PDB file of C-alpha atoms in Angstrom:
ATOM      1  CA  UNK A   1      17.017  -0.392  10.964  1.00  0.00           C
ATOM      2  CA  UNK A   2      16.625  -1.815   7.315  1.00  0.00           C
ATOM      3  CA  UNK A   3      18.075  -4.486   6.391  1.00  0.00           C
ATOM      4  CA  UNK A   4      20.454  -7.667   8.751  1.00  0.00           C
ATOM      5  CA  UNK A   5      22.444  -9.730   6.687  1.00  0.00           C
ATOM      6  CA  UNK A   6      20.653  -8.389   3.480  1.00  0.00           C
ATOM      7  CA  UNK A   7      16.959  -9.778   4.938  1.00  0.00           C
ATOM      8  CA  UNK A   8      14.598  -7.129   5.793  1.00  0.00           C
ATOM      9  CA  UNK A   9      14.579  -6.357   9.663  1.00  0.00           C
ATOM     10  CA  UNK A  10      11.143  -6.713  10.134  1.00  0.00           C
ATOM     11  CA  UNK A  11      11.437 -10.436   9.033  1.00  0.00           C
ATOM     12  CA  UNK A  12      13.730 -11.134  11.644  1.00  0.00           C
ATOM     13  CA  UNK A  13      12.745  -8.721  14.251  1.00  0.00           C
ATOM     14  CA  UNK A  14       9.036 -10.292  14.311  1.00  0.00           C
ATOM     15  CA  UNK A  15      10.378 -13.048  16.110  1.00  0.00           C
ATOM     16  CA  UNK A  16      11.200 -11.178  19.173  1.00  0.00           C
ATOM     17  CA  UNK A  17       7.419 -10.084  19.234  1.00  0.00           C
ATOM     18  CA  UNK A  18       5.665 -13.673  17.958  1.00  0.00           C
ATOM     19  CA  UNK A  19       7.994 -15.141  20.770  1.00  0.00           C
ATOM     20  CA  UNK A  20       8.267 -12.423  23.821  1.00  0.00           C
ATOM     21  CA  UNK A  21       4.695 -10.872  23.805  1.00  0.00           C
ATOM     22  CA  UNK A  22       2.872 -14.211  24.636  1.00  0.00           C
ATOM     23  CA  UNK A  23       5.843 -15.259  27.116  1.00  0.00           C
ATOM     24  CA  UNK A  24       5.324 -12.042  28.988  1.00  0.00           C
ATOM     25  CA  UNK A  25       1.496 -12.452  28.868  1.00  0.00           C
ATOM     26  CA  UNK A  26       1.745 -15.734  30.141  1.00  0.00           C
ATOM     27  CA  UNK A  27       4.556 -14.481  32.788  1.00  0.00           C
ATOM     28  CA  UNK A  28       2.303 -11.942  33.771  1.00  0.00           C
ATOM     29  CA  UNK A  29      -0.982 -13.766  34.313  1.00  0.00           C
ATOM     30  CA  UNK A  30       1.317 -16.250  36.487  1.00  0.00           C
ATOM     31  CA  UNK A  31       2.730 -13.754  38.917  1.00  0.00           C
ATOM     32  CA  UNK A  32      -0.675 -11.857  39.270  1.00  0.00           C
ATOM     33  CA  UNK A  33      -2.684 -14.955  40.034  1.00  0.00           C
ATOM     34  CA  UNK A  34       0.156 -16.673  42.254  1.00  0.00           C
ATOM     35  CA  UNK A  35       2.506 -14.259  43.953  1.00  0.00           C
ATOM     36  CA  UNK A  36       4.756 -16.334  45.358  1.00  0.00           C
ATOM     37  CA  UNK A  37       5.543 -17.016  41.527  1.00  0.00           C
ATOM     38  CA  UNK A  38       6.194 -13.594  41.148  1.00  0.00           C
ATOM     39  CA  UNK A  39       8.777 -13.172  44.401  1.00  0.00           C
ATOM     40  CA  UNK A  40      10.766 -16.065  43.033  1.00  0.00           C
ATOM     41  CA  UNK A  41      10.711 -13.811  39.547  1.00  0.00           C
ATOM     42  CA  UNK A  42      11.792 -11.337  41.326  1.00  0.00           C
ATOM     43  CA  UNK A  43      13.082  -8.124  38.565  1.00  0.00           C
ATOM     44  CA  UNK A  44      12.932 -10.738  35.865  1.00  0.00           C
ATOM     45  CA  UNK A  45       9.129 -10.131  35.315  1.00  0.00           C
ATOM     46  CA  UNK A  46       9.379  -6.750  34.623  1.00  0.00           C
ATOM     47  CA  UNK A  47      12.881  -6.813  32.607  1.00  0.00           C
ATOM     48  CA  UNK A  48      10.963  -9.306  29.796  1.00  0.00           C
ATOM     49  CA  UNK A  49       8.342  -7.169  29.618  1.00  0.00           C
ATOM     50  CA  UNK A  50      10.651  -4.401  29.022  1.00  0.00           C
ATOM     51  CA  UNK A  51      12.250  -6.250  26.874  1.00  0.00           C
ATOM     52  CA  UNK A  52       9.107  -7.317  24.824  1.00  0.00           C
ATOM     53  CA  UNK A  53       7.969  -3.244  25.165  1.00  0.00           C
ATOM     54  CA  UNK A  54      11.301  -2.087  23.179  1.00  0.00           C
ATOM     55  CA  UNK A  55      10.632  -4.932  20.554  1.00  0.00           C
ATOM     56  CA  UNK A  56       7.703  -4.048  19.043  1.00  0.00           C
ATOM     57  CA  UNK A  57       8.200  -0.490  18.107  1.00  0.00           C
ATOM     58  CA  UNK A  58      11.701  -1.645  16.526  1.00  0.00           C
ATOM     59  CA  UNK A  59       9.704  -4.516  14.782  1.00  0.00           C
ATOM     60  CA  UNK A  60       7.133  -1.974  13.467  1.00  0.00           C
ATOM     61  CA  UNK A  61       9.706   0.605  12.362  1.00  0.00           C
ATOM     62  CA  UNK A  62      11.692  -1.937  10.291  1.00  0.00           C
ATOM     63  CA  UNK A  63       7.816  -2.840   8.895  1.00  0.00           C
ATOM     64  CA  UNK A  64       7.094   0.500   8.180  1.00  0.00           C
ATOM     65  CA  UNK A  65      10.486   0.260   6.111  1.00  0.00           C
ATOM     66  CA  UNK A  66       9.628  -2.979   4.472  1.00  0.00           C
ATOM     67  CA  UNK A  67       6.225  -1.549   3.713  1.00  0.00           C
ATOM     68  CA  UNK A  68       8.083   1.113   1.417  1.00  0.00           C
ATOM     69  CA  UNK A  69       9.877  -1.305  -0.229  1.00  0.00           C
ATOM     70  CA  UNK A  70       6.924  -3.475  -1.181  1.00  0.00           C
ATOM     71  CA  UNK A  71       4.239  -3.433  -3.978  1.00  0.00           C
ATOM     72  CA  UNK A  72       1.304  -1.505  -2.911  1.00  0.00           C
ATOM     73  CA  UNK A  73      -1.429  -4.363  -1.976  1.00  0.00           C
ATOM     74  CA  UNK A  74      -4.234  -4.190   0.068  1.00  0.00           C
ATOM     75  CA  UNK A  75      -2.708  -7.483   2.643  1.00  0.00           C
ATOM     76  CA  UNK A  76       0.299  -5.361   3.458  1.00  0.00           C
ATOM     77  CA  UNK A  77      -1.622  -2.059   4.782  1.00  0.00           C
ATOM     78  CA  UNK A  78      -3.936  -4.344   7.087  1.00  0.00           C
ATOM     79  CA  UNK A  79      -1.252  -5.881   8.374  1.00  0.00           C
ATOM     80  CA  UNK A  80       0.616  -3.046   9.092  1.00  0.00           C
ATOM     81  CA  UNK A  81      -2.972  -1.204  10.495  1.00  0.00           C
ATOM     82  CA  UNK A  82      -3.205  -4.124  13.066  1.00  0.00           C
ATOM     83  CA  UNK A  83       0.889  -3.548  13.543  1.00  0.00           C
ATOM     84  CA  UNK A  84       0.314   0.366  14.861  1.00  0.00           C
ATOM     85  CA  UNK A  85      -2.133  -1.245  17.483  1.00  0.00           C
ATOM     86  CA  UNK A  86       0.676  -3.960  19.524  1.00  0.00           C
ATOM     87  CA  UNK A  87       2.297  -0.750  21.468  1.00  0.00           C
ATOM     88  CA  UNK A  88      -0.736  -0.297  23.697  1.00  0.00           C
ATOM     89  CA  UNK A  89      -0.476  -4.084  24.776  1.00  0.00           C
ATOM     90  CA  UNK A  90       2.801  -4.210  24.844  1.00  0.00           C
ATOM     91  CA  UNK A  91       3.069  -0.594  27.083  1.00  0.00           C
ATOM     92  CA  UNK A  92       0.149  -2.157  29.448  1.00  0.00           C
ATOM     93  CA  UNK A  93       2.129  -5.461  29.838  1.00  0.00           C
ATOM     94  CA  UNK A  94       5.172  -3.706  30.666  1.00  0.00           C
ATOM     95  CA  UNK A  95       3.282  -1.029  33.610  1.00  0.00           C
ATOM     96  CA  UNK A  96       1.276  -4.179  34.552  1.00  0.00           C
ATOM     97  CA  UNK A  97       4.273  -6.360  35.267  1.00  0.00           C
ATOM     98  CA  UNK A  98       6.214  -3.664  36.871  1.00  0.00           C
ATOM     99  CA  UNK A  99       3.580  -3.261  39.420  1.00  0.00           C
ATOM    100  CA  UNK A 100       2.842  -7.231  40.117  1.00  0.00           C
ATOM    101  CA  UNK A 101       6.617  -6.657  40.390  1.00  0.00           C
ATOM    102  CA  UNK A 102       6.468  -4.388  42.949  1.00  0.00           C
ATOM    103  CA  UNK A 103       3.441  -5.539  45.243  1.00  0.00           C
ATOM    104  CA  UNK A 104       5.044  -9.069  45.300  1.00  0.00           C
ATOM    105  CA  UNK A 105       8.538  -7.579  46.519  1.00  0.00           C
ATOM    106  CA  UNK A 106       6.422  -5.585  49.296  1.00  0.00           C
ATOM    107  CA  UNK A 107       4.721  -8.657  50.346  1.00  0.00           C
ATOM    108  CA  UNK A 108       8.099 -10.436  51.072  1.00  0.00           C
ATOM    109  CA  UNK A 109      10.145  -8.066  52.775  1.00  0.00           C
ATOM    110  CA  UNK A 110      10.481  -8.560  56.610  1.00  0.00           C
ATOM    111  CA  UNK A 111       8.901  -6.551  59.036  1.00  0.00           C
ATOM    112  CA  UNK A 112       5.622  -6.621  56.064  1.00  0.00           C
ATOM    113  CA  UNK A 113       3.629  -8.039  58.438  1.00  0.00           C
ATOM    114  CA  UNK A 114       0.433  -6.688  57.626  1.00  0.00           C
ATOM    115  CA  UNK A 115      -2.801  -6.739  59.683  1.00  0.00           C
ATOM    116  CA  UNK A 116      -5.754  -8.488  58.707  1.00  0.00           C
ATOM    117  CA  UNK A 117      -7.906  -5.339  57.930  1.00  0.00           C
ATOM    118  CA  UNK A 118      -5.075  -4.118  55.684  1.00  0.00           C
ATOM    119  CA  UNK A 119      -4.851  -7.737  53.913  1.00  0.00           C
ATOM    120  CA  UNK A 120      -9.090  -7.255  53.387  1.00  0.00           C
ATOM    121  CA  UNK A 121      -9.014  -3.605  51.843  1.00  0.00           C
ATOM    122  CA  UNK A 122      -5.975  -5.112  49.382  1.00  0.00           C
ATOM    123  CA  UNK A 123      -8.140  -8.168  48.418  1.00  0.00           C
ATOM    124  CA  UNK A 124     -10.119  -5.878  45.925  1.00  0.00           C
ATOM    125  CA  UNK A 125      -7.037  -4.255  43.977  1.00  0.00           C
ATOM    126  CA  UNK A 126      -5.725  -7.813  44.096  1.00  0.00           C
ATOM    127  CA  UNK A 127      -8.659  -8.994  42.242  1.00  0.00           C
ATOM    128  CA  UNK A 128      -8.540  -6.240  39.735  1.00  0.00           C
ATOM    129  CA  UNK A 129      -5.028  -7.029  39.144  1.00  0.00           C
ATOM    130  CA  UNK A 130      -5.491 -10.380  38.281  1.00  0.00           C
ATOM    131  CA  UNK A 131      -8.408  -9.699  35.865  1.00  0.00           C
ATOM    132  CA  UNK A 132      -6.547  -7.046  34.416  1.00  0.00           C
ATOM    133  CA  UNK A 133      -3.405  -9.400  33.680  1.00  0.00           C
ATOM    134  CA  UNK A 134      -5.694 -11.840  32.407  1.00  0.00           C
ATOM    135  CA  UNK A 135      -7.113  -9.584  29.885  1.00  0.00           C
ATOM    136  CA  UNK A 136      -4.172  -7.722  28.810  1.00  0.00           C
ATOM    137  CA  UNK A 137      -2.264 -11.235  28.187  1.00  0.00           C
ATOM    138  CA  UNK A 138      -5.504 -12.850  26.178  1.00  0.00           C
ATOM    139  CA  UNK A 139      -5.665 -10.022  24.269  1.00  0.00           C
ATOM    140  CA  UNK A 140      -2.337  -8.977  23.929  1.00  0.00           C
ATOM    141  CA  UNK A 141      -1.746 -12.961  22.546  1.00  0.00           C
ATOM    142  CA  UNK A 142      -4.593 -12.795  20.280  1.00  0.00           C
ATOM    143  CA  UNK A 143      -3.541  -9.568  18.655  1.00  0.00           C
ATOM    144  CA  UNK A 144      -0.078 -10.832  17.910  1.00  0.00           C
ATOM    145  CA  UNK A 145      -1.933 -13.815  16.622  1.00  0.00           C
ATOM    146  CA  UNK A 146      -4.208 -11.380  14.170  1.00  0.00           C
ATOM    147  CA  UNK A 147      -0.994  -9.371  13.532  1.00  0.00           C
ATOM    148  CA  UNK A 148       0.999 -12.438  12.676  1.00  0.00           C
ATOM    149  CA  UNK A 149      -1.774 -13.808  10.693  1.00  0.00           C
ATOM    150  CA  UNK A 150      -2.295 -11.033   8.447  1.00  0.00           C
ATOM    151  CA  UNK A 151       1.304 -10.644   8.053  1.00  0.00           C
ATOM    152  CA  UNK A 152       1.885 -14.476   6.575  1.00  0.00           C
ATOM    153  CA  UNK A 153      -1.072 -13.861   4.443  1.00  0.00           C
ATOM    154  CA  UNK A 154       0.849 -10.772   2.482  1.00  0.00           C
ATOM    155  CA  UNK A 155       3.730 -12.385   2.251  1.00  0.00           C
ATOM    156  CA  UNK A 156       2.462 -15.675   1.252  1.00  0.00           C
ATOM    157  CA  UNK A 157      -0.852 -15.192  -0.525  1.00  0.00           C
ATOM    158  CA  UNK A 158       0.951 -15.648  -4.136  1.00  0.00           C
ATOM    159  CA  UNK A 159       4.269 -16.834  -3.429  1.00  0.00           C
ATOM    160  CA  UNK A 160       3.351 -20.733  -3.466  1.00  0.00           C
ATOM    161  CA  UNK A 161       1.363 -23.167  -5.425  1.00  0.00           C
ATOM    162  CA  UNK A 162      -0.916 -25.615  -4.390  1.00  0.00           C
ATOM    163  CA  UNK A 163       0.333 -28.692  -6.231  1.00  0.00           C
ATOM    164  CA  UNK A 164       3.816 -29.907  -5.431  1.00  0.00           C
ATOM    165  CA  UNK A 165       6.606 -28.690  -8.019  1.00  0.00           C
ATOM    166  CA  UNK A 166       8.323 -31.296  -9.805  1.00  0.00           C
ATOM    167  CA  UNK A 167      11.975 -31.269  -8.812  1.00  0.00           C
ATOM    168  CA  UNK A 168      15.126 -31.751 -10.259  1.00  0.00           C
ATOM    169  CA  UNK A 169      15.417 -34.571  -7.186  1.00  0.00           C
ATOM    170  CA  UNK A 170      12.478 -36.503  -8.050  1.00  0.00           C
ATOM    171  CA  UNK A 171      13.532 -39.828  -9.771  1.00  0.00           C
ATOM    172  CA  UNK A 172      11.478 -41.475 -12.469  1.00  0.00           C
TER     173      UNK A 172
END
């Protein structure tokens, strides 16, 4: 994918990331730490983060496009070396959210009764599964924020001036 409407993808397509990868972080850390969060989710935890995992290789390929169609500068290849790097966060949300998915659908179907001893010997993977969801949504948030940050910087680091423009709407 190249161009939509005669805009480059990527410029559009980043949305979906800036927009889904934080709202599945935050989705994710939710259902972990509360699970009765995540039955009422139900499938829709781990259909965003599917969702948000088929976004950002689309978003990178249309970058890698743009980045072909731009002047070589130094801005662009950062930004696009931070880009490569989303997948892995993205791929761990998704697995993540499929298994908070899963657990919290065990947990509510009848007959799931389980005994105390079994409730004890989960209370560890429990624990890691919050902390994991915790750090995969922090730092799966602040690497769209670096990635998104770097990005407006090569687009925007000569394309404005500091002073205001005197328009033609500007009455004297």
């Amino acid at each position: 994918m190249s161009l939509i409407n005669g805009l480059p993808a990527h410029v559009l397509l980043v949305h979906f990331v800036v927009v889904l990868v934080p709202l599945t972080a935050l989705a994710l850390a939710v259902c972990a730490v509360w699970p009765s969060v995540a039955q009422r989710m139900g499938i829709v935890l781990p259909l965003l983060a599917l969702v948000t995992l088929v976004s950002v290789p689309l978003a990178t390929q249309a970058g890698e496009w743009l980045e072909e169609h731009v002047a070589d500068d130094a801005l662009v290849r950062r930004h696009a070396e931070l880009g490569d790097g989303l997948l892995p966060w993205a791929g761990g949300l998704f697995v993540l959210a499929v298994f908070v998915w899963w657990a919290a659908r065990g947990s509510a179907s009848p007959g799931s009764g389980a005994s105390r001893g079994t409730r004890r010997s989960a209370a560890p993977v429990r624990i890691a599964v919050v902390v994991l969801s915790l750090v995969l949504a922090v730092g799966a948030s602040v690497d769209v924020y670096r990635i998104g940050d770097s990005g407006a910087k090569a687009a925007w680091h000569d394309g404005f001036s500091k002073t205001a423009s005197s328009g033609d709407g500007d009455a004297d």
